[in-house]
Amino acid sequence: MDKICVTGGVALAGRVETSGAKNAALPAMVASLLTDETIELENVPPVRDILTTRRLLSEMGVQAEVREDGSATLNAAEAGGHEAPYELVKTMRASILVLGPLMARFGNARVSLPGGCAIGARPVNLHLMGLQKMGATCEIVHGYIQASSAGLRGAHILFDTVTVTGTENLMMAATMAKGETVLDNAACEPEVSDLAELLRRMGALIEGDGTRTIRIQGVPRLHSCRHRIIPDRIEAGTFAVAAAITHGDVLISNCAPEHMTALLLQLVSVGAEVDLRTGCVRVRGKDPIVSRDITTQPYPGFATDMQAQYMALMTQGDGTSVITETIFENRFMHALEMVRMGADIKIEGRRAIVRGGKPLSGANVLASDLRASASLILAGLVAHGDTVIDRVYHLDRGYHRIEDKLAALGAKIERIR
Ligand code: EPZ
């Protein structure tokens, strides 16, 4: 298994390009199941979860091609298989996103029920509740969701918890349902709006994406289109924190600063200088780093996918900060690894109390999930000596060659194959 070795002590400098958003590209690829015509995508990040999605769709009979240049071509004319097998779903829970499109176009689906993961139980009850409201029957049989319907019909669906993939799944299901569907307390992440934009290009009638209420008028069929995936605000955010924590000066290009407001405002409040330009943002880290609290929230609040990276930054803060995680019940695994590097972090339920200003020392650490692995690289960038991160397969799920991008900014970092 690959490892990554980081030697701390370099202030990062230069320009780094952001890839397309993993969490926008996944539902976009799956949306190809909604039509028998061709979908052309651009700016698709060649990360492992994208390759898993391509494999999942291919097993369903979709002609799916993803190229190194970020372009992808998908055609589901021959999609005879309506099953997402356990072997694939267990490696990527976002496979649940095939449920909505399969139900909309074929009226049946068999999808392995995603189990829990390192960051939480992550049930899919709201996805099933919504489909049942649209007239489907959903049963759990031998670990699989078996869903069927003689034709989905529009419904008013109120989410008691904001769910990103739940909103995306039911938005796709509603595109070809009879009548109007209203999604209330919907997620308004930029990735949800990007999917709505793609579906509109395919002929869907969708309004209100980006707000808590989305309205979808069902249409008989959808057609081909071309769509460019939005930049990855979490990858760009990771580079922004890398600049702040190393007191560096980094220009992050090909990103969408307007999708990163909560994070960028937070970086300004901890003392970093942030200059916004169209399609890019310059971040200059300053000393001292001021300790400030955060509470993760659904968009437009502070993203849970930036919580671990921010915790690494707070280990270098000038005081005490409290990090409250409200989205996932078990998303502090990275804290214990940072403590092994000398950080002072106490976990109290969903709160982490970080006493900053403790110098970090390099150590062997273990990545438990995608964003935790990124946070350990950030901690390694300011630790004395070498930090060796194990299980970086987590990292490869959502970052494209992050070690090369950081090395181009001056970081002493390498992958140990
Ligand atoms: C999406 O996951 C992202 N994944 C996650 O990014 C991200 O952390 C999360 O949204 C929150 O922003 C993708 O887009 C592929 P949720 P998702 O449904 O949709 C509860 C990364 O690092 N819930 O919005 O699975 C759930 O348990 C990943 O790239 C239910 O109770 O998250 C959680 O507490 C990690 N029942 C909360 O809602 C349901 O049916 C939000 O989860 C669905 C969700």
Short mmCIF file of C-alpha atoms in Angstrom, two decimals, residues 71-415:
data_model
loop_
_atom_site.label_atom_id
_atom_site.label_comp_id
_atom_site.label_asym_id
_atom_site.label_seq_id
_atom_site.Cartn_x
_atom_site.Cartn_y
_atom_site.Cartn_z
CA SER A 71 -13.45 14.67 -20.62
CA ALA A 72 -15.98 11.86 -20.34
CA THR A 73 -18.53 10.31 -22.71
CA LEU A 74 -21.46 8.30 -21.37
CA ASN A 75 -24.27 6.51 -23.20
CA ALA A 76 -26.85 4.38 -21.40
CA ALA A 77 -28.85 3.22 -24.45
CA GLU A 78 -27.96 -0.41 -23.66
CA ALA A 79 -28.20 -0.13 -19.87
CA GLY A 80 -29.92 -3.43 -19.12
CA GLY A 81 -28.50 -4.02 -15.66
CA HIS A 82 -30.31 -2.25 -12.85
CA GLU A 83 -28.14 -3.49 -10.00
CA ALA A 84 -25.42 -1.79 -7.93
CA PRO A 85 -23.54 -4.74 -6.41
CA TYR A 86 -22.24 -4.96 -2.84
CA GLU A 87 -18.64 -5.24 -4.08
CA LEU A 88 -18.79 -1.72 -5.54
CA VAL A 89 -21.15 -0.03 -3.09
CA LYS A 90 -18.97 -1.06 -0.14
CA THR A 91 -16.04 0.84 -1.72
CA MET A 92 -18.10 3.94 -2.53
CA ARG A 93 -21.38 4.71 -0.74
CA ALA A 94 -22.22 7.38 -3.34
CA SER A 95 -23.21 4.43 -5.57
CA ILE A 96 -26.62 4.91 -3.92
CA LEU A 97 -27.08 7.71 -6.48
CA VAL A 98 -28.03 5.19 -9.19
CA LEU A 99 -31.32 4.55 -7.35
CA GLY A 100 -33.13 7.72 -8.49
CA PRO A 101 -32.20 7.56 -12.20
CA LEU A 102 -32.93 3.79 -12.43
CA MET A 103 -36.34 4.29 -10.84
CA ALA A 104 -37.11 7.29 -13.10
CA ARG A 105 -36.20 5.53 -16.39
CA PHE A 106 -36.76 1.81 -15.69
CA GLY A 107 -39.09 1.69 -12.65
CA ASN A 108 -36.92 -0.81 -10.81
CA ALA A 109 -33.55 -1.00 -9.10
CA ARG A 110 -31.54 -3.32 -6.87
CA VAL A 111 -28.89 -1.44 -4.92
CA SER A 112 -26.71 -2.80 -2.13
CA LEU A 113 -27.56 -0.94 1.08
CA PRO A 114 -24.50 1.14 1.99
CA GLY A 115 -23.20 0.23 5.44
CA GLY A 116 -21.76 2.70 7.90
CA CYS A 117 -18.38 4.31 7.29
CA ALA A 118 -15.50 5.75 9.36
CA ILE A 119 -17.24 9.12 9.81
CA GLY A 120 -20.71 7.92 10.77
CA ALA A 121 -23.70 5.60 10.39
CA ARG A 122 -24.88 7.49 7.30
CA PRO A 123 -28.32 5.91 6.80
CA VAL A 124 -30.24 6.37 3.50
CA ASN A 125 -33.74 6.39 5.02
CA LEU A 126 -34.51 9.82 3.53
CA HIS A 127 -33.70 8.60 0.00
CA LEU A 128 -36.16 5.71 0.47
CA MET A 129 -38.78 7.88 2.19
CA GLY A 130 -38.79 10.20 -0.82
CA LEU A 131 -39.12 7.38 -3.35
CA GLN A 132 -41.97 5.87 -1.34
CA LYS A 133 -43.71 9.25 -1.33
CA MET A 134 -43.42 9.15 -5.13
CA GLY A 135 -45.27 5.83 -5.16
CA ALA A 136 -42.39 3.35 -5.22
CA THR A 137 -42.14 0.27 -3.04
CA CYS A 138 -38.75 -0.12 -1.36
CA GLU A 139 -37.77 -3.24 0.57
CA ILE A 140 -34.51 -4.34 2.12
CA VAL A 141 -33.82 -7.93 1.06
CA HIS A 142 -30.53 -9.73 1.81
CA GLY A 143 -28.72 -6.43 2.26
CA TYR A 144 -30.12 -4.94 -0.93
CA ILE A 145 -32.64 -2.18 -1.53
CA GLN A 146 -35.23 -3.61 -3.91
CA ALA A 147 -37.24 -0.75 -5.36
CA SER A 148 -39.99 -0.86 -7.97
CA SER A 149 -42.77 1.32 -9.30
CA ALA A 150 -45.31 1.27 -12.11
CA GLY A 151 -44.43 4.94 -12.71
CA LEU A 152 -43.24 7.56 -10.23
CA ARG A 153 -45.58 10.46 -9.50
CA GLY A 154 -44.75 13.91 -8.16
CA ALA A 155 -44.84 14.45 -4.40
CA HIS A 156 -44.09 16.97 -1.67
CA ILE A 157 -40.98 15.72 0.14
CA LEU A 158 -39.77 17.39 3.33
CA PHE A 159 -36.32 16.35 4.54
CA ASP A 160 -36.00 16.42 8.33
CA THR A 161 -32.24 16.56 7.85
CA VAL A 162 -30.48 18.33 4.99
CA THR A 163 -29.00 15.60 2.79
CA VAL A 164 -26.84 16.25 -0.28
CA THR A 165 -27.09 12.92 -2.12
CA GLY A 166 -30.68 12.51 -0.89
CA THR A 167 -31.59 15.77 -2.62
CA GLU A 168 -29.66 14.75 -5.76
CA ASN A 169 -31.20 11.25 -5.90
CA LEU A 170 -34.79 12.48 -5.59
CA MET A 171 -34.21 15.40 -7.94
CA MET A 172 -33.11 12.89 -10.60
CA ALA A 173 -36.03 10.56 -9.79
CA ALA A 174 -38.50 13.44 -10.15
CA THR A 175 -37.28 14.57 -13.61
CA MET A 176 -39.52 12.00 -15.36
CA ALA A 177 -42.22 11.50 -12.71
CA LYS A 178 -45.86 12.36 -13.39
CA GLY A 179 -46.56 15.91 -12.18
CA GLU A 180 -44.64 18.22 -9.85
CA THR A 181 -42.25 17.26 -7.06
CA VAL A 182 -41.28 19.72 -4.33
CA LEU A 183 -38.14 19.04 -2.29
CA ASP A 184 -38.32 21.00 0.96
CA ASN A 185 -35.38 21.64 3.31
CA ALA A 186 -33.27 20.55 0.35
CA ALA A 187 -29.47 20.76 0.23
CA CYS A 188 -28.16 23.83 -1.59
CA GLU A 189 -24.55 22.77 -2.05
CA PRO A 190 -22.97 24.03 -5.32
CA GLU A 191 -22.75 20.39 -6.42
CA VAL A 192 -26.56 20.11 -6.18
CA SER A 193 -26.95 23.21 -8.37
CA ASP A 194 -24.40 21.85 -10.84
CA LEU A 195 -26.45 18.65 -11.18
CA ALA A 196 -29.64 20.69 -11.66
CA GLU A 197 -27.86 22.66 -14.40
CA LEU A 198 -26.85 19.42 -16.16
CA LEU A 199 -30.40 18.02 -15.88
CA ARG A 200 -31.85 21.24 -17.34
CA ARG A 201 -29.45 20.88 -20.29
CA MET A 202 -30.92 17.35 -20.69
CA GLY A 203 -34.40 18.85 -20.87
CA ALA A 204 -35.53 18.66 -17.24
CA LEU A 205 -37.74 21.38 -15.70
CA ILE A 206 -36.13 22.34 -12.39
CA GLU A 207 -36.36 25.55 -10.35
CA GLY A 208 -35.09 26.65 -6.96
CA ASP A 209 -31.81 24.70 -6.80
CA GLY A 210 -29.43 26.62 -4.56
CA THR A 211 -32.36 27.35 -2.20
CA ARG A 212 -34.04 25.13 0.41
CA THR A 213 -37.03 24.50 -1.90
CA ILE A 214 -36.56 22.82 -5.28
CA ARG A 215 -39.47 22.30 -7.73
CA ILE A 216 -39.30 19.68 -10.50
CA GLN A 217 -41.92 19.27 -13.23
CA GLY A 218 -41.76 15.76 -14.66
CA VAL A 219 -41.18 15.41 -18.45
CA PRO A 220 -41.64 12.28 -20.67
CA ARG A 221 -37.95 11.88 -21.56
CA LEU A 222 -34.49 13.49 -21.36
CA HIS A 223 -31.88 13.94 -24.08
CA SER A 224 -28.18 14.37 -24.78
CA CYS A 225 -26.09 17.33 -23.62
CA ARG A 226 -22.59 18.64 -22.93
CA HIS A 227 -21.71 19.96 -19.47
CA ARG A 228 -18.60 21.29 -17.68
CA ILE A 229 -18.23 20.17 -14.04
CA ILE A 230 -17.65 22.94 -11.46
CA PRO A 231 -14.25 23.23 -9.72
CA ASP A 232 -13.66 21.29 -6.49
CA ARG A 233 -14.19 23.77 -3.63
CA ILE A 234 -12.87 21.25 -1.08
CA GLU A 235 -9.63 20.60 -2.98
CA ALA A 236 -9.21 24.38 -3.42
CA GLY A 237 -10.02 24.86 0.27
CA THR A 238 -7.35 22.31 1.20
CA PHE A 239 -4.75 24.35 -0.73
CA ALA A 240 -5.98 27.55 0.95
CA VAL A 241 -5.40 26.03 4.39
CA ALA A 242 -1.98 24.75 3.22
CA ALA A 243 -1.01 28.35 2.43
CA ALA A 244 -2.32 29.61 5.79
CA ILE A 245 -0.71 26.91 7.95
CA THR A 246 2.76 27.26 6.30
CA HIS A 247 2.61 31.09 6.27
CA GLY A 248 2.91 30.70 2.50
CA ASP A 249 1.69 32.66 -0.50
CA VAL A 250 -0.38 30.58 -2.92
CA LEU A 251 -2.54 31.48 -5.94
CA ILE A 252 -5.28 28.86 -6.35
CA SER A 253 -6.54 28.95 -9.94
CA ASN A 254 -9.41 27.38 -11.87
CA CYS A 255 -11.52 27.52 -8.69
CA ALA A 256 -14.83 29.20 -7.74
CA PRO A 257 -14.18 31.50 -4.75
CA GLU A 258 -17.90 32.23 -4.60
CA HIS A 259 -18.41 28.59 -3.48
CA MET A 260 -15.85 28.95 -0.66
CA THR A 261 -17.16 31.98 1.22
CA ALA A 262 -17.49 30.43 4.69
CA LEU A 263 -13.95 29.05 4.58
CA LEU A 264 -12.34 32.18 3.12
CA LEU A 265 -14.04 34.43 5.69
CA GLN A 266 -12.80 32.09 8.41
CA LEU A 267 -9.23 32.27 7.06
CA VAL A 268 -9.41 36.07 7.14
CA SER A 269 -10.62 35.90 10.75
CA VAL A 270 -7.59 33.78 11.72
CA GLY A 271 -5.28 36.41 10.20
CA ALA A 272 -4.59 35.21 6.65
CA GLU A 273 -4.75 37.61 3.70
CA VAL A 274 -7.23 36.54 1.03
CA ASP A 275 -7.51 38.20 -2.40
CA LEU A 276 -10.41 37.17 -4.59
CA ARG A 277 -10.22 37.30 -8.39
CA THR A 278 -12.45 35.76 -11.02
CA GLY A 279 -11.77 32.06 -11.08
CA CYS A 280 -8.94 32.22 -8.55
CA VAL A 281 -8.01 33.22 -5.01
CA ARG A 282 -4.66 34.20 -3.49
CA VAL A 283 -4.03 33.18 0.12
CA ARG A 284 -1.12 34.49 2.20
CA GLY A 285 -0.65 32.96 5.61
CA LYS A 286 0.38 35.27 8.44
CA ASP A 287 1.95 34.81 11.86
CA PRO A 288 0.34 34.52 14.35
CA ILE A 289 -2.53 32.25 13.32
CA VAL A 290 -5.42 33.40 15.51
CA SER A 291 -7.40 30.59 17.17
CA ARG A 292 -11.08 30.77 16.20
CA ASP A 293 -14.01 28.41 16.73
CA ILE A 294 -16.03 26.83 13.94
CA THR A 295 -19.25 24.82 13.73
CA THR A 296 -19.82 22.73 10.63
CA GLN A 297 -23.13 23.33 8.84
CA PRO A 298 -24.85 22.43 5.57
CA TYR A 299 -23.92 24.86 2.74
CA PRO A 300 -23.54 27.85 2.84
CA GLY A 301 -22.22 27.19 6.35
CA PHE A 302 -18.71 25.88 7.13
CA ALA A 303 -18.27 22.59 5.25
CA THR A 304 -17.77 19.39 7.25
CA ASP A 305 -15.40 18.32 4.44
CA MET A 306 -13.05 21.16 5.53
CA GLN A 307 -13.28 20.43 9.27
CA ALA A 308 -10.22 18.13 9.51
CA GLN A 309 -8.04 20.48 7.46
CA TYR A 310 -9.11 23.40 9.67
CA MET A 311 -8.27 21.38 12.80
CA ALA A 312 -4.70 20.96 11.53
CA LEU A 313 -4.54 24.77 11.16
CA MET A 314 -5.86 25.31 14.69
CA THR A 315 -3.10 23.13 16.17
CA GLN A 316 -0.88 26.10 15.19
CA GLY A 317 -3.25 28.74 16.56
CA ASP A 318 -2.23 31.27 19.24
CA GLY A 319 -4.84 30.11 21.76
CA THR A 320 -7.75 27.67 22.18
CA SER A 321 -10.41 26.93 19.57
CA VAL A 322 -13.52 24.77 19.71
CA ILE A 323 -14.49 22.78 16.61
CA THR A 324 -18.10 21.52 16.63
CA GLU A 325 -19.04 18.84 14.09
CA THR A 326 -22.83 18.85 13.53
CA ILE A 327 -23.09 16.75 10.33
CA PHE A 328 -21.36 13.43 11.12
CA GLU A 329 -21.21 11.80 14.52
CA ASN A 330 -17.72 10.29 14.23
CA ARG A 331 -15.57 12.70 12.26
CA PHE A 332 -12.64 13.30 14.64
CA MET A 333 -10.48 10.25 13.83
CA HIS A 334 -7.74 12.59 12.50
CA ALA A 335 -7.51 14.32 15.93
CA LEU A 336 -6.00 11.24 17.57
CA GLU A 337 -3.34 11.04 14.85
CA MET A 338 -2.51 14.73 15.30
CA VAL A 339 -2.16 14.13 19.04
CA ARG A 340 0.43 11.49 18.15
CA MET A 341 2.29 14.33 16.40
CA GLY A 342 2.25 16.39 19.60
CA ALA A 343 -0.96 18.39 19.19
CA ASP A 344 -3.16 19.16 22.23
CA ILE A 345 -6.72 18.18 21.28
CA LYS A 346 -9.50 16.97 23.60
CA ILE A 347 -12.64 15.37 22.17
CA GLU A 348 -15.92 15.87 24.04
CA GLY A 349 -18.69 14.26 22.03
CA ARG A 350 -19.15 16.36 18.87
CA ARG A 351 -16.71 19.05 20.08
CA ALA A 352 -12.94 19.14 19.76
CA ILE A 353 -11.04 21.56 21.99
CA VAL A 354 -7.75 22.47 20.31
CA ARG A 355 -5.04 24.19 22.37
CA GLY A 356 -2.76 25.69 19.77
CA GLY A 357 0.87 26.68 19.72
CA LYS A 358 2.31 23.23 20.35
CA PRO A 359 5.12 22.42 17.89
CA LEU A 360 4.32 19.25 15.94
CA SER A 361 6.84 16.50 15.40
CA GLY A 362 6.84 14.13 12.43
CA ALA A 363 5.44 10.62 13.09
CA ASN A 364 3.91 7.57 11.41
CA VAL A 365 0.19 8.22 11.17
CA LEU A 366 -2.87 6.44 9.77
CA ALA A 367 -5.46 7.97 7.43
CA SER A 368 -9.03 6.91 8.34
CA ASP A 369 -10.94 8.69 5.57
CA LEU A 370 -10.55 11.03 2.62
CA ARG A 371 -10.44 14.42 4.38
CA ALA A 372 -8.59 13.06 7.43
CA SER A 373 -5.76 12.01 5.12
CA ALA A 374 -5.56 15.54 3.66
CA SER A 375 -5.45 17.04 7.17
CA LEU A 376 -2.49 14.82 8.13
CA ILE A 377 -0.56 16.06 5.11
CA LEU A 378 -1.24 19.65 6.27
CA ALA A 379 -0.04 18.82 9.80
CA GLY A 380 3.06 17.18 8.28
CA LEU A 381 3.84 20.39 6.36
CA VAL A 382 4.51 22.19 9.68
CA ALA A 383 5.92 19.30 11.75
CA HIS A 384 9.58 18.90 12.60
CA GLY A 385 11.01 16.00 10.61
CA ASP A 386 9.17 13.39 8.55
CA THR A 387 5.50 12.42 8.78
CA VAL A 388 4.64 9.16 7.06
CA ILE A 389 0.94 8.74 6.25
CA ASP A 390 -0.34 5.21 5.75
CA ARG A 391 -3.52 4.08 3.89
CA VAL A 392 -3.39 6.93 1.38
CA TYR A 393 -5.86 5.03 -0.80
CA HIS A 394 -8.36 7.15 1.07
CA LEU A 395 -6.68 10.27 -0.31
CA ASP A 396 -6.70 9.00 -3.90
CA ARG A 397 -10.46 8.68 -3.76
CA GLY A 398 -10.87 12.43 -3.97
CA TYR A 399 -7.55 14.16 -4.68
CA HIS A 400 -5.73 13.93 -8.03
CA ARG A 401 -1.98 13.62 -7.37
CA ILE A 402 -2.07 16.06 -4.44
CA GLU A 403 1.59 15.31 -3.61
CA ASP A 404 2.67 16.53 -7.08
CA LYS A 405 0.58 19.69 -6.74
CA LEU A 406 2.04 20.46 -3.29
CA ALA A 407 5.60 19.64 -4.42
CA ALA A 408 5.16 22.22 -7.21
CA LEU A 409 4.49 24.75 -4.43
CA GLY A 410 7.80 23.81 -2.75
CA ALA A 411 6.58 21.17 -0.30
CA LYS A 412 8.96 18.34 0.58
CA ILE A 413 6.54 15.52 -0.10
CA GLU A 414 6.71 12.19 -1.91
CA ARG A 415 4.68 9.07 -2.44
#
